[in-house]
XYZ file of N, CA and C in Angstrom:
774
model
N -17.491 -12.614 12.198
C -16.900 -12.316 13.495
C -17.746 -11.248 14.221
N -17.788 -11.397 15.588
C -18.475 -10.318 16.336
C -17.599 -9.106 16.514
N -18.177 -7.984 16.920
C -17.469 -6.765 17.035
C -16.245 -6.999 18.031
N -16.497 -7.605 19.179
C -15.515 -7.796 20.158
C -14.292 -8.601 19.603
N -14.531 -9.585 18.805
C -13.444 -10.371 18.191
C -12.636 -9.523 17.260
N -13.351 -8.671 16.482
C -12.619 -7.700 15.530
C -11.696 -6.785 16.356
N -12.280 -6.209 17.460
C -11.565 -5.286 18.240
C -10.351 -5.906 18.854
N -10.491 -7.065 19.451
C -9.351 -7.753 20.060
C -8.266 -8.103 19.012
N -8.730 -8.430 17.830
C -7.746 -8.761 16.797
C -6.940 -7.601 16.423
N -7.506 -6.428 16.319
C -6.862 -5.257 15.952
C -5.950 -4.733 17.051
N -6.423 -4.871 18.289
C -5.569 -4.463 19.423
C -4.354 -5.355 19.502
N -4.491 -6.590 19.307
C -3.306 -7.508 19.348
C -2.341 -7.178 18.179
N -2.973 -6.881 17.007
C -2.145 -6.570 15.842
C -1.325 -5.307 16.091
N -1.882 -4.358 16.744
C -1.197 -3.125 17.113
C -0.239 -3.214 18.295
N -0.232 -4.421 18.881
C 0.577 -4.768 20.035
C 0.318 -3.808 21.207
N -0.943 -3.634 21.509
C -1.364 -2.867 22.664
C -2.103 -3.711 23.664
N -1.847 -3.542 24.976
C -2.576 -4.216 26.019
C -3.917 -3.515 26.129
N -4.833 -4.176 26.940
C -6.159 -3.601 27.143
C -5.984 -2.306 27.853
N -5.091 -2.271 28.847
C -4.896 -1.021 29.661
C -4.330 0.057 28.718
N -3.441 -0.204 27.858
C -2.948 0.844 26.945
C -3.966 1.365 26.039
N -4.758 0.526 25.472
C -5.828 1.073 24.591
C -6.894 1.714 25.317
N -7.257 1.300 26.571
C -8.293 2.026 27.287
C -7.739 3.340 27.699
N -6.510 3.452 28.109
C -5.956 4.800 28.439
C -5.974 5.736 27.261
N -5.624 5.238 26.062
C -5.497 6.087 24.900
C -6.812 6.478 24.414
N -7.853 5.642 24.645
C -9.228 5.964 24.235
C -10.024 6.725 25.231
N -9.512 6.852 26.449
C -10.164 7.534 27.538
C -11.362 6.805 28.101
N -11.225 5.490 28.199
C -12.205 4.631 28.817
C -11.613 3.657 29.825
N -12.416 3.055 30.629
C -11.882 2.143 31.626
C -11.458 0.854 30.962
N -10.497 0.165 31.521
C -10.071 -1.086 30.938
C -11.187 -2.134 31.189
N -11.992 -1.976 32.237
C -13.132 -2.830 32.469
C -14.175 -2.704 31.305
N -14.459 -1.479 30.932
C -15.398 -1.254 29.777
C -14.842 -1.861 28.505
N -13.534 -1.655 28.250
C -12.928 -2.284 27.013
C -13.010 -3.776 27.002
N -12.780 -4.365 28.237
C -12.907 -5.841 28.362
C -14.337 -6.314 28.040
N -15.301 -5.555 28.542
C -16.674 -5.876 28.223
C -16.963 -5.795 26.741
N -16.416 -4.783 26.016
C -16.565 -4.688 24.666
C -15.960 -5.796 23.840
N -14.810 -6.330 24.329
C -14.166 -7.356 23.583
C -14.935 -8.661 23.863
N -15.504 -8.878 25.027
C -16.140 -10.102 25.244
C -17.617 -10.101 24.882
N -18.118 -8.941 24.410
C -19.479 -8.851 23.999
C -20.482 -8.577 25.102
N -20.017 -8.354 26.314
C -20.864 -7.938 27.428
C -21.423 -6.574 27.328
N -20.705 -5.722 26.532
C -21.191 -4.366 26.291
C -21.265 -4.174 24.758
N -22.157 -3.228 24.420
C -22.344 -3.033 22.934
C -21.799 -1.583 22.722
N -20.940 -1.378 21.701
C -20.386 -0.060 21.530
C -21.391 0.933 20.872
N -21.196 2.164 21.186
C -21.908 3.174 20.379
C -21.180 3.460 19.128
N -21.732 4.187 18.210
C -20.980 4.643 17.005
C -19.861 5.519 17.348
N -20.046 6.358 18.314
C -18.952 7.274 18.713
C -17.795 6.487 19.273
N -18.106 5.437 20.038
C -17.010 4.581 20.605
C -16.267 3.808 19.531
N -16.984 3.387 18.555
C -16.215 2.703 17.390
C -15.231 3.648 16.707
N -15.707 4.861 16.507
C -14.835 5.908 15.917
C -13.699 6.217 16.799
N -13.905 6.300 18.103
C -12.822 6.626 19.003
C -11.720 5.556 19.081
N -12.205 4.317 19.238
C -11.220 3.142 19.117
C -10.541 3.042 17.853
N -11.267 3.241 16.723
C -10.679 3.140 15.413
C -9.573 4.131 15.203
N -9.819 5.344 15.779
C -8.774 6.407 15.649
C -7.515 6.033 16.446
N -7.674 5.478 17.634
C -6.504 5.089 18.426
C -5.748 3.952 17.763
N -6.469 3.032 17.223
C -5.888 1.822 16.552
C -5.421 2.028 15.135
N -5.756 3.283 14.598
C -5.412 3.604 13.240
C -5.985 2.552 12.268
N -7.247 2.373 12.411
C -7.905 1.348 11.543
C -8.323 2.031 10.216
N -8.016 1.413 9.083
C -8.429 2.042 7.818
C -9.974 2.071 7.665
N -10.445 2.921 6.764
C -11.847 3.152 6.565
C -12.550 1.895 6.216
N -11.944 1.054 5.342
C -12.630 -0.202 4.965
C -12.869 -1.077 6.201
N -11.959 -1.258 7.099
C -12.127 -2.038 8.226
C -12.964 -1.406 9.324
N -13.020 -0.122 9.331
C -14.040 0.587 10.191
C -15.442 0.278 9.810
N -15.657 0.173 8.468
C -16.986 -0.181 8.014
C -17.352 -1.635 8.417
N -16.416 -2.544 8.579
C -16.634 -3.868 9.023
C -16.925 -3.834 10.537
N -16.293 -2.976 11.300
C -16.632 -2.879 12.754
C -18.055 -2.305 12.855
N -18.439 -1.366 12.200
C -19.796 -0.873 12.313
C -20.806 -1.973 11.954
N -20.562 -2.725 10.960
C -21.531 -3.774 10.546
C -21.523 -4.817 11.662
N -20.341 -5.239 12.226
C -20.284 -6.246 13.261
C -21.053 -5.829 14.492
N -21.040 -4.459 14.764
C -21.745 -4.047 15.953
C -23.270 -3.740 15.681
N -23.722 -3.971 14.466
C -25.094 -3.757 14.164
C -25.508 -2.538 13.563
N -24.513 -1.688 13.169
C -24.738 -0.366 12.609
C -24.603 -0.411 11.161
N -25.149 0.577 10.452
C -24.862 0.714 9.024
C -23.463 1.315 8.803
N -22.618 0.643 7.956
C -21.356 1.182 7.794
C -21.331 2.650 7.346
N -20.450 3.458 7.941
C -20.351 4.828 7.504
C -19.448 4.991 6.249
N -18.605 3.929 6.098
C -17.636 4.020 4.906
C -17.855 2.809 4.110
N -17.376 2.870 2.795
C -17.349 1.771 1.921
C -16.458 0.732 2.556
N -16.818 -0.564 2.380
C -16.059 -1.650 2.936
C -15.266 -2.399 1.871
N -15.303 -1.855 0.673
C -14.469 -2.495 -0.478
C -13.687 -1.414 -1.193
N -12.430 -1.626 -1.362
C -11.544 -0.675 -2.112
C -11.921 -0.680 -3.583
N -11.500 0.359 -4.280
C -11.717 0.569 -5.651
C -10.979 -0.519 -6.449
N -11.637 -1.095 -7.445
C -11.023 -2.009 -8.336
C -10.750 -1.390 -9.767
N -11.351 -0.244 -9.939
C -11.225 0.468 -11.167
C -11.422 1.993 -10.833
N -10.995 2.815 -11.764
C -11.187 4.296 -11.589
C -12.653 4.678 -11.625
N -13.419 3.787 -12.321
C -14.874 4.060 -12.429
C -15.506 4.114 -11.139
N -14.896 3.431 -10.143
C -15.566 3.284 -8.834
C -15.318 4.460 -7.916
N -14.283 5.262 -8.144
C -13.948 6.309 -7.264
C -14.777 7.626 -7.611
N -14.941 8.483 -6.643
C -15.646 9.777 -6.924
C -15.073 10.500 -8.075
N -15.898 11.095 -8.883
C -15.461 11.839 -10.110
C -14.321 12.812 -9.815
N -14.461 13.584 -8.684
C -13.410 14.507 -8.402
C -11.983 13.913 -8.218
N -11.984 12.728 -7.631
C -10.743 11.935 -7.400
C -10.251 11.432 -8.792
N -11.075 10.874 -9.595
C -10.678 10.437 -10.913
C -10.106 11.572 -11.735
N -10.745 12.750 -11.615
C -10.292 13.996 -12.292
C -8.912 14.345 -11.816
N -8.661 14.273 -10.467
C -7.389 14.651 -9.893
C -6.329 13.689 -10.359
N -6.672 12.412 -10.436
C -5.650 11.468 -10.894
C -5.265 11.696 -12.335
N -6.270 11.963 -13.194
C -5.946 12.295 -14.561
C -5.149 13.545 -14.704
N -5.331 14.580 -13.865
C -4.490 15.790 -13.935
C -3.134 15.428 -13.462
N -2.960 14.708 -12.408
C -1.569 14.415 -11.974
C -0.762 13.635 -13.033
N -1.402 12.606 -13.620
C -0.729 11.830 -14.651
C -0.452 12.629 -15.891
N -1.379 13.478 -16.296
C -1.252 14.329 -17.498
C -0.139 15.312 -17.273
N -0.089 16.016 -16.149
C 0.871 17.037 -15.858
C 2.237 16.353 -15.686
N 2.346 15.091 -15.326
C 3.677 14.531 -15.095
C 4.276 14.136 -16.414
N 3.512 14.006 -17.513
C 4.110 13.669 -18.799
C 5.182 14.706 -19.112
N 6.330 14.411 -19.678
C 6.606 13.147 -20.387
C 7.284 12.028 -19.524
N 7.169 12.175 -18.228
C 7.764 11.150 -17.360
C 6.717 10.133 -17.039
N 7.081 8.901 -16.652
C 6.147 7.802 -16.441
C 5.395 8.082 -15.123
N 4.176 7.634 -15.074
C 3.280 7.609 -13.915
C 2.294 6.500 -13.993
N 2.052 5.873 -12.814
C 1.110 4.709 -12.795
C 0.302 4.783 -11.481
N -0.988 4.322 -11.458
C -1.854 4.325 -10.383
C -2.198 2.887 -9.911
N -2.098 2.691 -8.610
C -2.347 1.343 -8.073
C -3.485 1.388 -7.099
N -4.081 0.183 -6.846
C -5.013 0.166 -5.772
C -4.275 -0.393 -4.537
N -4.974 -0.682 -3.435
C -4.371 -1.064 -2.158
C -3.549 -2.308 -2.211
N -3.731 -3.216 -3.289
C -2.899 -4.301 -3.378
C -1.829 -4.253 -4.521
N -1.645 -3.067 -5.011
C -0.731 -2.708 -6.121
C -1.135 -3.380 -7.383
N -2.490 -3.443 -7.624
C -2.979 -3.839 -8.957
C -3.040 -2.530 -9.754
N -2.685 -2.571 -10.975
C -2.691 -1.391 -11.859
C -4.128 -0.914 -12.101
N -4.405 0.383 -11.850
C -5.698 0.947 -12.229
C -5.592 1.688 -13.538
N -4.539 2.469 -13.706
C -4.316 3.231 -14.967
C -2.837 3.677 -15.021
N -2.391 4.074 -16.166
C -1.096 4.616 -16.262
C -1.031 5.712 -17.402
N -0.037 6.563 -17.416
C 0.059 7.524 -18.513
C 0.811 6.918 -19.626
N 0.833 7.644 -20.766
C 1.461 7.152 -22.005
C 2.927 6.956 -21.848
N 3.620 7.770 -20.971
C 5.008 7.688 -20.775
C 5.318 6.326 -20.115
N 4.527 5.992 -19.187
C 4.708 4.609 -18.391
C 4.512 3.437 -19.354
N 3.490 3.521 -20.144
C 3.127 2.562 -21.154
C 4.268 2.425 -22.192
N 4.804 3.591 -22.532
C 5.849 3.565 -23.570
C 7.150 3.007 -23.001
N 7.483 3.300 -21.716
C 8.711 2.755 -21.003
C 8.530 1.225 -21.072
N 7.362 0.740 -20.610
C 7.125 -0.693 -20.558
C 7.239 -1.383 -21.924
N 6.722 -0.624 -22.901
C 6.713 -1.116 -24.300
C 8.134 -1.197 -24.839
N 9.068 -0.353 -24.464
C 10.402 -0.422 -24.944
C 11.035 -1.796 -24.467
N 10.557 -2.238 -23.310
C 11.164 -3.469 -22.762
C 10.272 -4.664 -23.228
N 9.338 -4.458 -24.087
C 8.509 -5.588 -24.549
C 7.478 -6.076 -23.519
N 7.069 -5.182 -22.568
C 6.147 -5.621 -21.503
C 4.815 -4.908 -21.730
N 3.804 -5.589 -21.831
C 2.408 -5.064 -21.985
C 1.860 -4.878 -20.531
N 1.245 -3.652 -20.315
C 0.644 -3.330 -19.023
C -0.835 -3.116 -19.276
N -1.638 -3.770 -18.458
C -3.040 -3.634 -18.548
C -3.637 -3.422 -17.114
N -4.769 -2.717 -17.047
C -5.485 -2.623 -15.750
C -5.708 -3.981 -15.157
N -5.397 -4.093 -13.821
C -5.593 -5.387 -13.170
C -4.302 -6.143 -12.972
N -3.295 -5.799 -13.801
C -1.944 -6.433 -13.553
C -1.426 -6.073 -12.236
N -0.793 -6.989 -11.526
C -0.316 -6.741 -10.234
C 1.225 -6.355 -10.348
N 1.558 -5.174 -9.857
C 2.913 -4.706 -9.890
C 3.892 -5.500 -9.100
N 3.493 -5.967 -7.905
C 4.394 -6.786 -7.085
C 4.690 -8.145 -7.659
N 3.693 -8.771 -8.282
C 3.961 -10.022 -8.956
C 4.905 -9.802 -10.093
N 4.723 -8.687 -10.830
C 5.642 -8.429 -12.037
C 7.052 -8.066 -11.624
N 7.238 -7.282 -10.527
C 8.515 -6.852 -10.192
C 9.319 -7.918 -9.348
N 8.618 -8.662 -8.489
C 9.279 -9.659 -7.653
C 9.153 -11.113 -8.150
N 8.228 -11.407 -9.056
C 8.068 -12.722 -9.594
C 9.068 -12.922 -10.693
N 9.053 -14.220 -11.247
C 9.891 -14.533 -12.374
C 9.358 -14.111 -13.676
N 9.450 -12.699 -13.839
C 8.927 -12.150 -15.097
C 9.981 -11.317 -15.761
N 9.847 -10.930 -17.019
C 10.802 -10.175 -17.841
C 11.184 -8.819 -17.167
N 10.307 -8.291 -16.271
C 10.624 -6.976 -15.710
C 11.933 -6.963 -14.978
N 12.181 -7.998 -14.184
C 13.432 -8.018 -13.390
C 14.747 -7.984 -14.205
N 14.612 -8.481 -15.421
C 15.788 -8.604 -16.245
C 16.337 -7.194 -16.750
N 15.435 -6.183 -16.672
C 15.882 -4.894 -17.173
C 16.297 -3.919 -16.057
N 16.116 -4.340 -14.825
C 16.540 -3.543 -13.645
C 17.935 -3.972 -13.194
N 18.850 -3.116 -13.353
C 20.257 -3.392 -13.098
C 20.454 -3.708 -11.638
N 19.830 -2.935 -10.758
C 19.992 -3.057 -9.286
C 18.741 -3.792 -8.719
N 18.336 -4.843 -9.426
C 17.057 -5.490 -9.121
C 17.075 -6.070 -7.687
N 18.151 -6.704 -7.299
C 18.217 -7.411 -5.931
C 17.993 -6.367 -4.855
N 18.718 -5.248 -4.936
C 18.656 -4.203 -3.904
C 17.267 -3.599 -3.960
N 16.816 -3.267 -5.090
C 15.467 -2.570 -5.119
C 14.343 -3.491 -4.789
N 14.472 -4.794 -5.057
C 13.463 -5.878 -4.660
C 13.394 -6.008 -3.146
N 14.624 -5.998 -2.537
C 14.625 -6.052 -1.044
C 13.985 -4.865 -0.420
N 14.315 -3.667 -0.946
C 13.814 -2.403 -0.464
C 12.260 -2.432 -0.609
N 11.836 -2.943 -1.776
C 10.313 -2.976 -1.930
C 9.684 -3.991 -0.924
N 10.215 -5.046 -0.750
C 9.624 -5.946 0.293
C 9.521 -5.374 1.663
N 10.647 -4.723 2.038
C 10.673 -4.030 3.482
C 9.502 -3.002 3.546
N 9.356 -2.208 2.425
C 8.312 -1.127 2.421
C 6.937 -1.724 2.354
N 6.732 -2.765 1.555
C 5.390 -3.315 1.454
C 4.951 -4.022 2.821
N 5.937 -4.624 3.480
C 5.580 -5.275 4.697
C 5.182 -4.268 5.722
N 5.780 -3.030 5.752
C 5.320 -1.984 6.648
C 3.991 -1.475 6.286
N 3.664 -1.361 4.974
C 2.391 -0.889 4.518
C 1.270 -1.943 4.912
N 1.641 -3.210 4.689
C 0.727 -4.274 5.048
C 0.355 -4.268 6.476
N 1.365 -4.004 7.389
C 1.106 -4.000 8.787
C 0.050 -2.961 9.096
N 0.184 -1.752 8.489
C -0.786 -0.651 8.701
C -2.144 -1.058 8.141
N -2.208 -1.823 7.164
C -3.546 -2.250 6.613
C -4.287 -3.127 7.605
N -3.543 -3.921 8.476
C -4.256 -4.719 9.496
C -4.035 -6.189 9.481
N -4.599 -6.890 10.429
C -4.241 -8.279 10.559
C -4.673 -9.183 9.431
N -5.595 -8.706 8.680
C -6.121 -9.538 7.557
C -5.773 -8.946 6.174
N -4.694 -8.194 6.134
C -4.302 -7.543 4.944
C -4.030 -8.533 3.795
N -4.708 -8.458 2.660
C -4.357 -9.270 1.505
C -2.916 -8.937 0.965
N -2.509 -7.760 1.237
C -1.226 -7.316 0.755
C -0.158 -8.076 1.450
N -0.245 -8.422 2.801
C 0.675 -9.098 3.549
C 0.835 -10.557 2.965
N -0.321 -11.153 2.692
C -0.311 -12.546 2.130
C 0.508 -12.566 0.831
N 0.277 -11.525 -0.028
C 0.884 -11.534 -1.342
C 2.423 -11.320 -1.172
N 2.816 -10.372 -0.262
C 4.224 -10.083 -0.216
C 4.991 -11.208 0.476
N 4.381 -11.892 1.451
C 5.122 -12.961 2.089
C 5.199 -14.211 1.104
N 4.237 -14.324 0.257
C 4.341 -15.485 -0.778
C 5.437 -15.142 -1.771
N 5.600 -13.881 -2.178
C 6.683 -13.479 -3.031
C 8.048 -13.553 -2.306
N 8.076 -13.107 -1.060
C 9.326 -13.071 -0.307
C 9.876 -14.454 -0.033
N 9.080 -15.547 -0.167
C 9.440 -16.831 0.067
C 10.332 -17.385 -1.064
N 10.484 -16.675 -2.129
C 11.304 -17.240 -3.258
C 12.726 -17.108 -2.891
N 13.562 -18.048 -3.353
C 14.960 -18.115 -2.891
C 15.780 -16.909 -3.222
N 15.544 -16.337 -4.440
C 16.325 -15.158 -4.789
C 15.912 -13.959 -3.988
N 14.617 -13.866 -3.582
C 14.131 -12.817 -2.752
C 14.799 -12.917 -1.346
N 14.775 -14.174 -0.828
C 15.379 -14.434 0.493
C 16.876 -14.003 0.456
N 17.548 -14.339 -0.595
C 18.974 -13.923 -0.721
C 19.134 -12.366 -0.776
N 18.222 -11.758 -1.466
C 18.267 -10.253 -1.536
C 18.005 -9.629 -0.219
N 17.129 -10.254 0.543
C 16.767 -9.683 1.874
C 17.896 -9.854 2.820
N 18.638 -10.940 2.657
C 19.851 -11.186 3.557
C 20.993 -10.244 3.193
N 21.144 -9.947 1.830
C 22.164 -9.069 1.422
C 21.882 -7.631 1.734
N 20.631 -7.268 1.668
C 20.228 -5.854 1.910
C 19.103 -5.888 2.984
N 19.543 -5.935 4.253
C 18.588 -6.051 5.348
C 17.929 -4.640 5.590
N 16.786 -4.654 6.282
C 16.037 -3.392 6.439
C 16.840 -2.310 7.090
N 17.719 -2.648 8.017
C 18.518 -1.645 8.755
C 19.566 -0.874 7.869
N 19.732 -1.426 6.662
C 20.739 -0.845 5.712
C 20.054 -0.067 4.534
N 18.742 0.106 4.621
C 17.992 0.780 3.538
C 18.507 2.195 3.384
N 18.652 2.570 2.091
C 19.020 3.995 1.775
C 17.828 4.916 1.851
N 18.087 6.224 2.155
C 16.962 7.161 2.187
C 16.269 7.280 0.821
N 16.991 7.202 -0.194
C 16.489 7.268 -1.587
C 17.234 6.200 -2.430
N 16.486 5.266 -3.105
C 17.143 4.217 -3.910
C 16.783 4.449 -5.331
N 17.678 4.948 -6.188
C 17.392 5.076 -7.643
C 17.124 3.636 -8.244
N 16.232 3.664 -9.228
C 16.027 2.413 -9.989
C 16.767 2.572 -11.325
N 17.779 1.681 -11.510
C 18.528 1.618 -12.693
C 17.987 0.596 -13.671
N 17.662 1.095 -14.958
C 17.069 0.233 -15.965
C 18.086 0.177 -17.159
N 18.218 -1.015 -17.735
C 18.960 -1.215 -19.007
C 18.066 -1.803 -19.956
N 17.619 -1.050 -21.090
C 16.730 -1.558 -22.115
C 17.520 -1.433 -23.407
N 17.960 -2.573 -23.879
C 18.816 -2.502 -25.127
C 20.077 -1.649 -24.805
N 20.296 -0.690 -25.657
C 21.412 0.191 -25.481
C 21.161 1.380 -24.553
N 19.929 1.480 -24.215
C 19.511 2.642 -23.397
C 19.643 2.340 -21.909
N 20.150 3.260 -21.115
C 20.140 3.060 -19.656
C 19.461 4.253 -19.032
N 18.490 3.926 -18.116
C 17.734 4.995 -17.501
C 17.889 4.876 -15.995
N 17.820 6.086 -15.360
C 17.893 6.078 -13.815
C 16.771 6.895 -13.362
N 16.010 6.334 -12.402
C 14.804 6.935 -11.799
C 14.848 7.006 -10.314
N 14.163 8.086 -9.792
C 13.761 8.068 -8.429
C 12.161 8.225 -8.520
N 11.495 7.618 -7.527
C 9.998 7.629 -7.660
C 9.427 8.128 -6.378
N 8.253 8.697 -6.477
C 7.418 9.109 -5.364
C 6.098 8.409 -5.348
N 5.552 8.234 -4.170
C 4.153 7.745 -4.028
C 3.311 8.755 -3.459
N 2.159 9.039 -4.175
C 1.183 10.039 -3.726
C -0.136 9.330 -3.395
N -0.663 9.657 -2.185
C -1.937 9.167 -1.735
C -2.914 10.359 -1.484
N -4.181 10.076 -1.273
C -5.166 11.153 -0.978
C -5.221 11.230 0.515
N -5.008 12.420 1.083
C -4.986 12.626 2.474
C -6.362 12.846 3.142
N -6.468 12.479 4.311
C -7.680 12.732 5.193
C -8.893 12.047 4.578
N -8.777 10.988 3.812
C -9.925 10.402 3.271
C -10.510 9.368 4.185
N -11.898 9.299 4.274
C -12.466 8.249 5.040
C -13.345 7.358 4.145
N -12.897 7.228 2.934
C -13.656 6.473 1.915
C -12.729 5.277 1.486
N -13.099 4.070 1.755
C -12.253 2.896 1.405
C -11.968 2.840 -0.132
N -12.928 3.430 -0.902
C -12.635 3.417 -2.385
C -11.477 4.241 -2.756
N -11.097 5.196 -1.970
C -10.049 6.144 -2.283
C -8.793 5.903 -1.385
N -9.036 5.394 -0.165
C -7.959 5.372 0.817
C -6.711 4.544 0.342
N -6.953 3.528 -0.483
C -5.813 2.698 -0.918
C -5.202 3.117 -2.145
N -5.664 4.126 -2.878
C -5.168 4.467 -4.255
C -3.805 5.132 -4.023
N -2.884 4.683 -4.825
C -1.487 5.270 -4.763
C -1.145 5.648 -6.164
N -0.493 6.760 -6.411
C 0.060 7.225 -7.692
C 1.627 7.187 -7.636
N 2.266 6.381 -8.352
C 3.739 6.327 -8.430
C 4.198 7.172 -9.561
N 5.050 8.139 -9.298
C 5.575 9.036 -10.309
C 7.057 8.816 -10.396
N 7.543 8.699 -11.688
C 8.956 8.451 -11.922
C 9.566 9.847 -12.391
N 10.764 10.089 -11.731
C 11.532 11.287 -11.936
C 12.916 10.987 -12.435
N 13.468 11.582 -13.529
C 14.806 11.208 -13.994
C 15.820 11.530 -12.861
N 16.745 10.581 -12.697
C 17.798 10.736 -11.763
C 19.121 11.148 -12.317
N 19.155 11.245 -13.661
C 20.354 11.842 -14.269
C 19.984 12.537 -15.615
N 20.956 13.198 -16.083
C 20.685 14.176 -17.283
C 20.308 13.307 -18.550
N 20.931 12.140 -18.682
C 20.606 11.290 -19.818
C 19.136 10.785 -19.917
N 18.651 10.398 -18.758
C 17.295 9.988 -18.685
C 16.369 11.115 -18.951
N 16.625 12.279 -18.411
C 15.851 13.471 -18.596
C 15.785 13.892 -20.043
N 16.976 13.903 -20.633
C 17.038 14.266 -22.131
C 16.274 13.343 -23.003
N 16.374 11.968 -22.738
C 15.701 11.094 -23.534
C 14.153 11.294 -23.507
N 13.639 11.387 -22.367
C 12.153 11.531 -22.255
C 11.644 12.873 -22.565
N 12.423 13.949 -22.360
C 11.919 15.295 -22.696
C 12.079 15.440 -24.223
N 12.909 14.686 -24.896
C 13.081 14.819 -26.337
C 12.304 13.803 -27.126
N 11.571 12.886 -26.396
C 10.840 11.873 -27.014
C 9.604 12.454 -27.738
């Protein structure tokens, strides 16, 4: 695709008119039209300015630079393993997971493929007879017909909540988000459709605990997602760390006494 085609696609995805984008970027709508049709060639500064207004992730900014004939300033491919991220980032991830012990923690890439996990997370999965390996996709495991859903007591509500959240994340990733394709494929399942009807987006709770029943043990969790702020590196921008925190005294006692 040419630069102008990429730009128009992003503008349409963000639901902005040419006039709105031009005003936000501080340029004339005529110049923006010329950029989209290829009659004008953007400078590197113009690409950065338009990318900031359109909130384009670093990975896709790199594609815009390439399409305009410039060397990409940012990596155009996200990390597929921790070996690909800068050493300082890998060290920070290890520190976060280590300090979070004895509670579970797991690291995902931009498509929710597992990059790594701490021993507490692997132990929790092991209690349920579920093996977790790098490259496994969390969305497929949680929303697909797998053993994981059988241990989550409030699976339907949590599944609907997850779909709503991932759809919002995919929209931010852009018009060609692979995450959007994955979540819509999973959301097409009949039981997911039913869950979405029962728990519509407007009824989402501020915090939704995850209730698990594994044998005679019952665990309640709330989770947080941590990302790296102000990064302009596609290798790092999509990395997410999900940390599990006990939502009741019984869960806390079990894991602190393990």
